[in-house]
Amino acid sequence: MSTKKQKPKSAPKAEKSEAVKPEQAEKKEIPEELLKPDAEVQPEGGVMTESLIMVRNLEKHYGELHALDGVSMNIEKGEVVVVIGPSGSGKSTFLRSLNLLEMPTSGELIFEGVNMLDKHVDINVHRQKMGMVFQHFNLFPHMTIMKNITIAPMKLLKKSRAEAEEKAHSLLKRVGLDDRAESYPSQLSGGQKQRIAIVRALCMEPDVMLFDEPTSALDPEMVGEVLDVMKSLAKEGMTMVVVTHEMGFAKEVADRVVFMADGKILETGSPEEMFSNPKTDKAKQFLASVLS
């Protein structure tokens, strides 16, 4: 793999989190055994070493529905992981579990050396370092684009208005929408709204970006402009986990493709391996249906 996949330095990241809320350093000491999971665990996708995100045996139940069934995975710094699979396979549930928008029933989730499921951990401090882009934009309709983008950095990162707006203008220029800073969401197309949603997430300076089918709600002619922004992020080394039905994007950008069905990871490999020679019958059937 390319040189961008370097193992993260967990200790400095932990210091950064304590700096955000220093009062928690004394109250919330995390036992060492929670910081460094056993290296001999063999999940789908590799041995559990010091990766940016480490997932072990993640389970999620909705009553009798078993949405996640023992999902384990490593995600390395700078890696682009694309998760594919049929509807109802658990893809979005898995993605939303990474930042605990869905609370797993059981399992372990270690992000930057911290077990996110430990009761002593302040979830919100670590969640701030995970940017999330949804299917449906989730912009505040009564706020201008600039206000939508800068409210979180000002409130959560304690940035000044001038600092937040400078960052926002820089990112808006990057996606070609700086001229819409004072517009309202209702004045934008779907593709423009999704690009704004990406900018909003990037303004929080995240260490990883999570995309939950970001183009599925867009008209076909608007899909390309959003994928272009995501491709540029990947080229710059942003760690990304993307749930998508855009197989062309997966082929071009992914370092690793993960196939899920029935709440499980059934297959994982490079785009070349996955699309040229899928090993499981369910992966073969799924790819035949979406690539035909």
PDB file of C-alpha atoms in Angstrom:
ATOM      1  CA  MET A   1       0.000   0.000   0.000  1.00  0.00           C
ATOM      2  CA  SER A   2       1.116   3.619  -0.398  1.00  0.00           C
ATOM      3  CA  THR A   3       3.134   5.537   2.167  1.00  0.00           C
ATOM      4  CA  LYS A   4       0.065   7.409   3.355  1.00  0.00           C
ATOM      5  CA  LYS A   5      -0.930   4.432   5.549  1.00  0.00           C
ATOM      6  CA  GLN A   6       1.220   5.202   8.546  1.00  0.00           C
ATOM      7  CA  LYS A   7       0.257   3.966  11.978  1.00  0.00           C
ATOM      8  CA  PRO A   8      -1.176   6.755  14.112  1.00  0.00           C
ATOM      9  CA  LYS A   9       0.589   7.912  17.226  1.00  0.00           C
ATOM     10  CA  SER A  10      -2.042   7.208  19.822  1.00  0.00           C
ATOM     11  CA  ALA A  11      -0.469   8.958  22.806  1.00  0.00           C
ATOM     12  CA  PRO A  12      -0.338  12.496  21.334  1.00  0.00           C
ATOM     13  CA  LYS A  13      -3.965  12.150  20.252  1.00  0.00           C
ATOM     14  CA  ALA A  14      -5.018  11.289  23.778  1.00  0.00           C
ATOM     15  CA  GLU A  15      -3.244  14.426  25.013  1.00  0.00           C
ATOM     16  CA  LYS A  16      -5.134  16.460  22.471  1.00  0.00           C
ATOM     17  CA  SER A  17      -8.450  15.153  23.782  1.00  0.00           C
ATOM     18  CA  GLU A  18      -7.479  15.977  27.372  1.00  0.00           C
ATOM     19  CA  ALA A  19      -6.564  19.481  26.259  1.00  0.00           C
ATOM     20  CA  VAL A  20     -10.113  20.042  25.028  1.00  0.00           C
ATOM     21  CA  LYS A  21     -11.589  19.245  28.444  1.00  0.00           C
ATOM     22  CA  PRO A  22      -8.713  19.231  30.949  1.00  0.00           C
ATOM     23  CA  GLU A  23     -10.987  18.642  33.909  1.00  0.00           C
ATOM     24  CA  GLN A  24     -11.614  15.118  32.629  1.00  0.00           C
ATOM     25  CA  ALA A  25      -7.972  14.082  32.925  1.00  0.00           C
ATOM     26  CA  GLU A  26      -8.282  13.529  36.666  1.00  0.00           C
ATOM     27  CA  LYS A  27     -11.783  12.060  36.671  1.00  0.00           C
ATOM     28  CA  LYS A  28     -11.561   9.669  33.762  1.00  0.00           C
ATOM     29  CA  GLU A  29      -8.450   7.548  33.775  1.00  0.00           C
ATOM     30  CA  ILE A  30      -8.792   4.827  31.188  1.00  0.00           C
ATOM     31  CA  PRO A  31      -7.205   1.501  32.185  1.00  0.00           C
ATOM     32  CA  GLU A  32      -4.251   0.538  30.006  1.00  0.00           C
ATOM     33  CA  GLU A  33      -5.905  -2.691  28.951  1.00  0.00           C
ATOM     34  CA  LEU A  34      -8.663  -0.669  27.280  1.00  0.00           C
ATOM     35  CA  LEU A  35      -6.183   1.405  25.300  1.00  0.00           C
ATOM     36  CA  LYS A  36      -4.324  -1.511  23.721  1.00  0.00           C
ATOM     37  CA  PRO A  37      -6.463  -4.457  22.653  1.00  0.00           C
ATOM     38  CA  ASP A  38      -4.899  -7.878  22.252  1.00  0.00           C
ATOM     39  CA  ALA A  39      -2.806  -8.005  19.091  1.00  0.00           C
ATOM     40  CA  GLU A  40      -3.546 -11.672  18.459  1.00  0.00           C
ATOM     41  CA  VAL A  41      -7.217 -11.043  17.554  1.00  0.00           C
ATOM     42  CA  GLN A  42      -7.783 -12.007  13.917  1.00  0.00           C
ATOM     43  CA  PRO A  43     -10.630  -9.939  12.414  1.00  0.00           C
ATOM     44  CA  GLU A  44     -11.720  -9.477   8.840  1.00  0.00           C
ATOM     45  CA  GLY A  45      -9.085  -7.219   7.347  1.00  0.00           C
ATOM     46  CA  GLY A  46      -6.044  -7.922   9.504  1.00  0.00           C
ATOM     47  CA  VAL A  47      -4.521  -8.359  12.943  1.00  0.00           C
ATOM     48  CA  MET A  48      -5.553  -5.788  15.558  1.00  0.00           C
ATOM     49  CA  THR A  49      -2.465  -3.580  15.769  1.00  0.00           C
ATOM     50  CA  GLU A  50      -2.314   0.133  16.546  1.00  0.00           C
ATOM     51  CA  SER A  51      -4.670   1.323  13.828  1.00  0.00           C
ATOM     52  CA  LEU A  52      -6.659   4.552  13.700  1.00  0.00           C
ATOM     53  CA  ILE A  53      -9.900   2.632  14.258  1.00  0.00           C
ATOM     54  CA  MET A  54     -10.141  -0.919  15.578  1.00  0.00           C
ATOM     55  CA  VAL A  55     -13.476  -2.715  15.710  1.00  0.00           C
ATOM     56  CA  ARG A  56     -13.850  -6.055  17.452  1.00  0.00           C
ATOM     57  CA  ASN A  57     -16.876  -8.334  17.460  1.00  0.00           C
ATOM     58  CA  LEU A  58     -19.385  -5.490  17.114  1.00  0.00           C
ATOM     59  CA  GLU A  59     -23.003  -6.539  17.683  1.00  0.00           C
ATOM     60  CA  LYS A  60     -26.200  -4.566  17.259  1.00  0.00           C
ATOM     61  CA  HIS A  61     -29.693  -5.859  17.997  1.00  0.00           C
ATOM     62  CA  TYR A  62     -32.992  -4.126  17.326  1.00  0.00           C
ATOM     63  CA  GLY A  63     -35.257  -6.470  19.202  1.00  0.00           C
ATOM     64  CA  GLU A  64     -35.116  -9.728  17.252  1.00  0.00           C
ATOM     65  CA  LEU A  65     -33.289  -8.101  14.324  1.00  0.00           C
ATOM     66  CA  HIS A  66     -29.563  -8.861  14.376  1.00  0.00           C
ATOM     67  CA  ALA A  67     -28.277  -5.812  12.472  1.00  0.00           C
ATOM     68  CA  LEU A  68     -24.566  -6.355  13.196  1.00  0.00           C
ATOM     69  CA  ASP A  69     -23.269  -9.868  13.807  1.00  0.00           C
ATOM     70  CA  GLY A  70     -19.697  -9.953  15.098  1.00  0.00           C
ATOM     71  CA  VAL A  71     -18.197  -7.282  12.821  1.00  0.00           C
ATOM     72  CA  SER A  72     -14.421  -6.805  13.197  1.00  0.00           C
ATOM     73  CA  MET A  73     -12.197  -4.510  11.160  1.00  0.00           C
ATOM     74  CA  ASN A  74      -9.059  -2.352  11.185  1.00  0.00           C
ATOM     75  CA  ILE A  75      -9.044   1.068   9.542  1.00  0.00           C
ATOM     76  CA  GLU A  76      -5.606   2.586   9.030  1.00  0.00           C
ATOM     77  CA  LYS A  77      -4.654   6.239   8.955  1.00  0.00           C
ATOM     78  CA  GLY A  78      -4.977   7.573   5.416  1.00  0.00           C
ATOM     79  CA  GLU A  79      -6.933   4.555   4.191  1.00  0.00           C
ATOM     80  CA  VAL A  80     -10.083   4.766   2.077  1.00  0.00           C
ATOM     81  CA  VAL A  81     -12.438   1.919   2.955  1.00  0.00           C
ATOM     82  CA  VAL A  82     -15.576   1.506   0.845  1.00  0.00           C
ATOM     83  CA  VAL A  83     -18.374  -0.631   2.293  1.00  0.00           C
ATOM     84  CA  ILE A  84     -20.783  -2.201  -0.179  1.00  0.00           C
ATOM     85  CA  GLY A  85     -23.613  -4.674   0.015  1.00  0.00           C
ATOM     86  CA  PRO A  86     -27.365  -5.083  -0.509  1.00  0.00           C
ATOM     87  CA  SER A  87     -29.974  -3.021   1.327  1.00  0.00           C
ATOM     88  CA  GLY A  88     -30.432  -4.201   4.881  1.00  0.00           C
ATOM     89  CA  SER A  89     -26.950  -5.697   5.097  1.00  0.00           C
ATOM     90  CA  GLY A  90     -25.911  -3.541   8.069  1.00  0.00           C
ATOM     91  CA  LYS A  91     -23.668  -1.097   6.194  1.00  0.00           C
ATOM     92  CA  SER A  92     -25.181   2.113   7.544  1.00  0.00           C
ATOM     93  CA  THR A  93     -25.625   0.642  11.013  1.00  0.00           C
ATOM     94  CA  PHE A  94     -21.927  -0.207  11.053  1.00  0.00           C
ATOM     95  CA  LEU A  95     -20.913   3.258   9.833  1.00  0.00           C
ATOM     96  CA  ARG A  96     -23.118   5.020  12.375  1.00  0.00           C
ATOM     97  CA  SER A  97     -21.732   2.786  15.108  1.00  0.00           C
ATOM     98  CA  LEU A  98     -18.221   4.103  14.456  1.00  0.00           C
ATOM     99  CA  ASN A  99     -19.124   7.479  15.999  1.00  0.00           C
ATOM    100  CA  LEU A 100     -21.809   5.989  18.245  1.00  0.00           C
ATOM    101  CA  LEU A 101     -24.792   7.547  16.525  1.00  0.00           C
ATOM    102  CA  GLU A 102     -25.895   3.934  16.873  1.00  0.00           C
ATOM    103  CA  MET A 103     -24.891   2.429  20.198  1.00  0.00           C
ATOM    104  CA  PRO A 104     -23.632  -1.134  19.700  1.00  0.00           C
ATOM    105  CA  THR A 105     -25.174  -3.858  21.827  1.00  0.00           C
ATOM    106  CA  SER A 106     -21.726  -5.298  22.533  1.00  0.00           C
ATOM    107  CA  GLY A 107     -18.162  -5.405  21.223  1.00  0.00           C
ATOM    108  CA  GLU A 108     -15.210  -3.033  21.259  1.00  0.00           C
ATOM    109  CA  LEU A 109     -14.564   0.156  19.317  1.00  0.00           C
ATOM    110  CA  ILE A 110     -11.115   1.692  19.744  1.00  0.00           C
ATOM    111  CA  PHE A 111     -10.533   5.071  18.104  1.00  0.00           C
ATOM    112  CA  GLU A 112      -7.088   6.643  18.342  1.00  0.00           C
ATOM    113  CA  GLY A 113      -6.216   4.352  21.249  1.00  0.00           C
ATOM    114  CA  VAL A 114      -9.369   5.002  23.281  1.00  0.00           C
ATOM    115  CA  ASN A 115     -12.152   2.479  23.781  1.00  0.00           C
ATOM    116  CA  MET A 116     -15.194   4.525  22.815  1.00  0.00           C
ATOM    117  CA  LEU A 117     -17.538   2.088  24.558  1.00  0.00           C
ATOM    118  CA  ASP A 118     -15.910   2.464  27.968  1.00  0.00           C
ATOM    119  CA  LYS A 119     -18.268   4.308  30.325  1.00  0.00           C
ATOM    120  CA  HIS A 120     -15.484   6.633  31.506  1.00  0.00           C
ATOM    121  CA  VAL A 121     -14.852   8.079  28.057  1.00  0.00           C
ATOM    122  CA  ASP A 122     -16.403  11.401  27.017  1.00  0.00           C
ATOM    123  CA  ILE A 123     -17.844  10.331  23.674  1.00  0.00           C
ATOM    124  CA  ASN A 124     -18.416  13.881  22.449  1.00  0.00           C
ATOM    125  CA  VAL A 125     -14.735  14.837  22.685  1.00  0.00           C
ATOM    126  CA  HIS A 126     -13.721  11.986  20.392  1.00  0.00           C
ATOM    127  CA  ARG A 127     -16.779  12.226  18.144  1.00  0.00           C
ATOM    128  CA  GLN A 128     -15.675  15.741  17.189  1.00  0.00           C
ATOM    129  CA  LYS A 129     -12.742  14.157  15.363  1.00  0.00           C
ATOM    130  CA  MET A 130     -15.059  12.103  13.137  1.00  0.00           C
ATOM    131  CA  GLY A 131     -16.703  14.050  10.328  1.00  0.00           C
ATOM    132  CA  MET A 132     -20.050  12.625   9.197  1.00  0.00           C
ATOM    133  CA  VAL A 133     -21.868  13.204   5.910  1.00  0.00           C
ATOM    134  CA  PHE A 134     -25.387  11.789   5.596  1.00  0.00           C
ATOM    135  CA  GLN A 135     -27.689  11.031   2.685  1.00  0.00           C
ATOM    136  CA  HIS A 136     -29.860  14.058   3.396  1.00  0.00           C
ATOM    137  CA  PHE A 137     -27.516  17.008   4.053  1.00  0.00           C
ATOM    138  CA  ASN A 138     -29.055  17.926   7.464  1.00  0.00           C
ATOM    139  CA  LEU A 139     -28.394  21.639   6.998  1.00  0.00           C
ATOM    140  CA  PHE A 140     -30.261  24.132   9.170  1.00  0.00           C
ATOM    141  CA  PRO A 141     -32.790  25.732   6.783  1.00  0.00           C
ATOM    142  CA  HIS A 142     -33.074  28.999   8.746  1.00  0.00           C
ATOM    143  CA  MET A 143     -29.317  29.658   8.690  1.00  0.00           C
ATOM    144  CA  THR A 144     -27.109  30.915   5.903  1.00  0.00           C
ATOM    145  CA  ILE A 145     -24.494  28.567   4.485  1.00  0.00           C
ATOM    146  CA  MET A 146     -21.780  30.448   6.382  1.00  0.00           C
ATOM    147  CA  LYS A 147     -23.686  30.105   9.647  1.00  0.00           C
ATOM    148  CA  ASN A 148     -24.286  26.397   9.005  1.00  0.00           C
ATOM    149  CA  ILE A 149     -20.572  25.860   8.509  1.00  0.00           C
ATOM    150  CA  THR A 150     -19.176  27.981  11.344  1.00  0.00           C
ATOM    151  CA  ILE A 151     -21.551  27.286  14.237  1.00  0.00           C
ATOM    152  CA  ALA A 152     -19.889  24.029  15.316  1.00  0.00           C
ATOM    153  CA  PRO A 153     -16.243  25.227  15.149  1.00  0.00           C
ATOM    154  CA  MET A 154     -17.188  28.302  17.173  1.00  0.00           C
ATOM    155  CA  LYS A 155     -19.173  26.421  19.815  1.00  0.00           C
ATOM    156  CA  LEU A 156     -17.162  23.204  20.089  1.00  0.00           C
ATOM    157  CA  LEU A 157     -13.638  24.159  19.023  1.00  0.00           C
ATOM    158  CA  LYS A 158     -13.953  27.642  20.566  1.00  0.00           C
ATOM    159  CA  LYS A 159     -12.756  29.352  17.409  1.00  0.00           C
ATOM    160  CA  SER A 160     -13.350  33.050  16.924  1.00  0.00           C
ATOM    161  CA  ARG A 161     -15.860  34.099  14.297  1.00  0.00           C
ATOM    162  CA  ALA A 162     -13.076  35.517  12.125  1.00  0.00           C
ATOM    163  CA  GLU A 163     -11.042  32.321  12.372  1.00  0.00           C
ATOM    164  CA  ALA A 164     -14.042  30.088  11.633  1.00  0.00           C
ATOM    165  CA  GLU A 165     -15.145  32.187   8.675  1.00  0.00           C
ATOM    166  CA  GLU A 166     -11.631  32.275   7.206  1.00  0.00           C
ATOM    167  CA  LYS A 167     -11.523  28.484   7.290  1.00  0.00           C
ATOM    168  CA  ALA A 168     -15.038  28.266   5.851  1.00  0.00           C
ATOM    169  CA  HIS A 169     -14.214  30.565   2.918  1.00  0.00           C
ATOM    170  CA  SER A 170     -11.090  28.543   2.168  1.00  0.00           C
ATOM    171  CA  LEU A 171     -13.067  25.284   2.011  1.00  0.00           C
ATOM    172  CA  LEU A 172     -15.965  26.835   0.100  1.00  0.00           C
ATOM    173  CA  LYS A 173     -13.532  28.035  -2.558  1.00  0.00           C
ATOM    174  CA  ARG A 174     -12.170  24.521  -2.772  1.00  0.00           C
ATOM    175  CA  VAL A 175     -15.607  23.093  -3.642  1.00  0.00           C
ATOM    176  CA  GLY A 176     -16.519  26.018  -5.889  1.00  0.00           C
ATOM    177  CA  LEU A 177     -19.224  27.510  -3.660  1.00  0.00           C
ATOM    178  CA  ASP A 178     -17.654  30.513  -1.964  1.00  0.00           C
ATOM    179  CA  ASP A 179     -20.114  32.759  -3.785  1.00  0.00           C
ATOM    180  CA  ARG A 180     -22.994  31.028  -1.982  1.00  0.00           C
ATOM    181  CA  ALA A 181     -21.775  31.750   1.548  1.00  0.00           C
ATOM    182  CA  GLU A 182     -24.710  34.038   2.330  1.00  0.00           C
ATOM    183  CA  SER A 183     -27.326  31.915   0.581  1.00  0.00           C
ATOM    184  CA  TYR A 184     -29.793  29.687   2.380  1.00  0.00           C
ATOM    185  CA  PRO A 185     -30.030  25.916   1.834  1.00  0.00           C
ATOM    186  CA  SER A 186     -33.334  26.267  -0.040  1.00  0.00           C
ATOM    187  CA  GLN A 187     -31.507  28.284  -2.697  1.00  0.00           C
ATOM    188  CA  LEU A 188     -29.051  25.476  -3.474  1.00  0.00           C
ATOM    189  CA  SER A 189     -29.273  22.323  -5.567  1.00  0.00           C
ATOM    190  CA  GLY A 190     -28.936  18.895  -3.986  1.00  0.00           C
ATOM    191  CA  GLY A 191     -25.358  18.535  -5.167  1.00  0.00           C
ATOM    192  CA  GLN A 192     -24.466  21.949  -3.774  1.00  0.00           C
ATOM    193  CA  LYS A 193     -26.066  21.103  -0.422  1.00  0.00           C
ATOM    194  CA  GLN A 194     -24.049  17.909  -0.180  1.00  0.00           C
ATOM    195  CA  ARG A 195     -20.827  19.746  -0.967  1.00  0.00           C
ATOM    196  CA  ILE A 196     -21.729  22.195   1.801  1.00  0.00           C
ATOM    197  CA  ALA A 197     -22.328  19.254   4.153  1.00  0.00           C
ATOM    198  CA  ILE A 198     -18.822  18.001   3.375  1.00  0.00           C
ATOM    199  CA  VAL A 199     -17.350  21.448   4.004  1.00  0.00           C
ATOM    200  CA  ARG A 200     -19.235  21.660   7.306  1.00  0.00           C
ATOM    201  CA  ALA A 201     -17.662  18.381   8.422  1.00  0.00           C
ATOM    202  CA  LEU A 202     -14.182  19.431   7.269  1.00  0.00           C
ATOM    203  CA  CYS A 203     -14.396  22.690   9.239  1.00  0.00           C
ATOM    204  CA  MET A 204     -14.196  20.582  12.405  1.00  0.00           C
ATOM    205  CA  GLU A 205     -10.753  19.384  11.238  1.00  0.00           C
ATOM    206  CA  PRO A 206     -11.628  15.690  11.631  1.00  0.00           C
ATOM    207  CA  ASP A 207      -9.163  12.807  11.630  1.00  0.00           C
ATOM    208  CA  VAL A 208     -11.574  10.596   9.707  1.00  0.00           C
ATOM    209  CA  MET A 209     -14.560  11.242   7.429  1.00  0.00           C
ATOM    210  CA  LEU A 210     -17.589   8.943   7.427  1.00  0.00           C
ATOM    211  CA  PHE A 211     -19.892   9.023   4.390  1.00  0.00           C
ATOM    212  CA  ASP A 212     -23.300   7.321   4.563  1.00  0.00           C
ATOM    213  CA  GLU A 213     -24.452   6.922   0.946  1.00  0.00           C
ATOM    214  CA  PRO A 214     -23.752  10.608   0.238  1.00  0.00           C
ATOM    215  CA  THR A 215     -25.011  10.531  -3.355  1.00  0.00           C
ATOM    216  CA  SER A 216     -28.090   8.308  -3.002  1.00  0.00           C
ATOM    217  CA  ALA A 217     -30.505  11.247  -2.581  1.00  0.00           C
ATOM    218  CA  LEU A 218     -29.082  13.206  -5.534  1.00  0.00           C
ATOM    219  CA  ASP A 219     -30.254  13.466  -9.102  1.00  0.00           C
ATOM    220  CA  PRO A 220     -27.845  11.612 -11.423  1.00  0.00           C
ATOM    221  CA  GLU A 221     -26.399  14.779 -12.914  1.00  0.00           C
ATOM    222  CA  MET A 222     -25.381  16.007  -9.436  1.00  0.00           C
ATOM    223  CA  VAL A 223     -23.572  12.867  -8.306  1.00  0.00           C
ATOM    224  CA  GLY A 224     -20.304  13.649 -10.075  1.00  0.00           C
ATOM    225  CA  GLU A 225     -19.718  16.989  -8.375  1.00  0.00           C
ATOM    226  CA  VAL A 226     -19.941  15.366  -4.933  1.00  0.00           C
ATOM    227  CA  LEU A 227     -17.764  12.395  -5.862  1.00  0.00           C
ATOM    228  CA  ASP A 228     -15.127  14.787  -7.230  1.00  0.00           C
ATOM    229  CA  VAL A 229     -14.832  16.442  -3.818  1.00  0.00           C
ATOM    230  CA  MET A 230     -14.525  13.036  -2.140  1.00  0.00           C
ATOM    231  CA  LYS A 231     -11.858  11.944  -4.622  1.00  0.00           C
ATOM    232  CA  SER A 232      -9.806  15.061  -3.884  1.00  0.00           C
ATOM    233  CA  LEU A 233     -10.003  14.311  -0.156  1.00  0.00           C
ATOM    234  CA  ALA A 234      -8.788  10.767  -0.768  1.00  0.00           C
ATOM    235  CA  LYS A 235      -5.837  12.016  -2.827  1.00  0.00           C
ATOM    236  CA  GLU A 236      -4.827  14.286   0.032  1.00  0.00           C
ATOM    237  CA  GLY A 237      -4.678  11.358   2.451  1.00  0.00           C
ATOM    238  CA  MET A 238      -7.902  11.829   4.396  1.00  0.00           C
ATOM    239  CA  THR A 239      -8.983   8.666   6.199  1.00  0.00           C
ATOM    240  CA  MET A 240     -12.420   7.807   4.828  1.00  0.00           C
ATOM    241  CA  VAL A 241     -15.053   5.153   5.409  1.00  0.00           C
ATOM    242  CA  VAL A 242     -17.672   5.302   2.673  1.00  0.00           C
ATOM    243  CA  VAL A 243     -20.936   3.398   2.387  1.00  0.00           C
ATOM    244  CA  THR A 244     -21.996   3.727  -1.232  1.00  0.00           C
ATOM    245  CA  HIS A 245     -23.576   2.110  -4.265  1.00  0.00           C
ATOM    246  CA  GLU A 246     -21.207   4.015  -6.563  1.00  0.00           C
ATOM    247  CA  MET A 247     -19.060   1.128  -7.776  1.00  0.00           C
ATOM    248  CA  GLY A 248     -17.048   3.365 -10.081  1.00  0.00           C
ATOM    249  CA  PHE A 249     -15.971   5.434  -7.094  1.00  0.00           C
ATOM    250  CA  ALA A 250     -15.035   2.262  -5.204  1.00  0.00           C
ATOM    251  CA  LYS A 251     -12.928   1.005  -8.111  1.00  0.00           C
ATOM    252  CA  GLU A 252     -11.114   4.311  -8.560  1.00  0.00           C
ATOM    253  CA  VAL A 253     -10.580   5.532  -5.003  1.00  0.00           C
ATOM    254  CA  ALA A 254     -10.827   2.687  -2.474  1.00  0.00           C
ATOM    255  CA  ASP A 255      -7.783   1.113  -0.901  1.00  0.00           C
ATOM    256  CA  ARG A 256     -10.036  -1.657   0.366  1.00  0.00           C
ATOM    257  CA  VAL A 257     -13.572  -2.770  -0.437  1.00  0.00           C
ATOM    258  CA  VAL A 258     -15.633  -4.497   2.240  1.00  0.00           C
ATOM    259  CA  PHE A 259     -18.696  -6.537   1.312  1.00  0.00           C
ATOM    260  CA  MET A 260     -21.409  -6.895   3.953  1.00  0.00           C
ATOM    261  CA  ALA A 261     -24.542  -9.031   4.006  1.00  0.00           C
ATOM    262  CA  ASP A 262     -26.814 -10.197   6.828  1.00  0.00           C
ATOM    263  CA  GLY A 263     -24.991  -8.011   9.335  1.00  0.00           C
ATOM    264  CA  LYS A 264     -21.625  -9.640   8.670  1.00  0.00           C
ATOM    265  CA  ILE A 265     -18.470  -8.890   6.710  1.00  0.00           C
ATOM    266  CA  LEU A 266     -18.415 -11.693   4.165  1.00  0.00           C
ATOM    267  CA  GLU A 267     -15.508 -10.541   2.052  1.00  0.00           C
ATOM    268  CA  THR A 268     -12.813  -7.878   1.969  1.00  0.00           C
ATOM    269  CA  GLY A 269     -10.047  -7.060  -0.487  1.00  0.00           C
ATOM    270  CA  SER A 270      -8.618  -4.579  -2.945  1.00  0.00           C
ATOM    271  CA  PRO A 271     -10.943  -3.176  -5.624  1.00  0.00           C
ATOM    272  CA  GLU A 272      -9.212  -5.390  -8.168  1.00  0.00           C
ATOM    273  CA  GLU A 273      -9.804  -8.503  -6.080  1.00  0.00           C
ATOM    274  CA  MET A 274     -13.371  -7.646  -5.180  1.00  0.00           C
ATOM    275  CA  PHE A 275     -14.631  -6.669  -8.613  1.00  0.00           C
ATOM    276  CA  SER A 276     -12.614  -9.134 -10.693  1.00  0.00           C
ATOM    277  CA  ASN A 277     -12.792 -12.209  -8.530  1.00  0.00           C
ATOM    278  CA  PRO A 278     -15.379 -12.095  -5.715  1.00  0.00           C
ATOM    279  CA  LYS A 279     -15.169 -15.247  -3.626  1.00  0.00           C
ATOM    280  CA  THR A 280     -18.580 -15.609  -1.982  1.00  0.00           C
ATOM    281  CA  ASP A 281     -21.800 -16.368  -3.816  1.00  0.00           C
ATOM    282  CA  LYS A 282     -23.579 -13.387  -2.230  1.00  0.00           C
ATOM    283  CA  ALA A 283     -20.847 -11.006  -3.374  1.00  0.00           C
ATOM    284  CA  LYS A 284     -21.009 -12.452  -6.875  1.00  0.00           C
ATOM    285  CA  GLN A 285     -24.777 -12.051  -6.993  1.00  0.00           C
ATOM    286  CA  PHE A 286     -24.676  -8.499  -5.638  1.00  0.00           C
ATOM    287  CA  LEU A 287     -21.965  -7.306  -8.000  1.00  0.00           C
ATOM    288  CA  ALA A 288     -23.685  -8.952 -10.965  1.00  0.00           C
ATOM    289  CA  SER A 289     -26.841  -6.977 -10.149  1.00  0.00           C
ATOM    290  CA  VAL A 290     -25.184  -3.594  -9.670  1.00  0.00           C
ATOM    291  CA  LEU A 291     -22.645  -3.849 -12.476  1.00  0.00           C
ATOM    292  CA  SER A 292     -25.017  -5.169 -15.147  1.00  0.00           C
TER     293      SER A 292
END
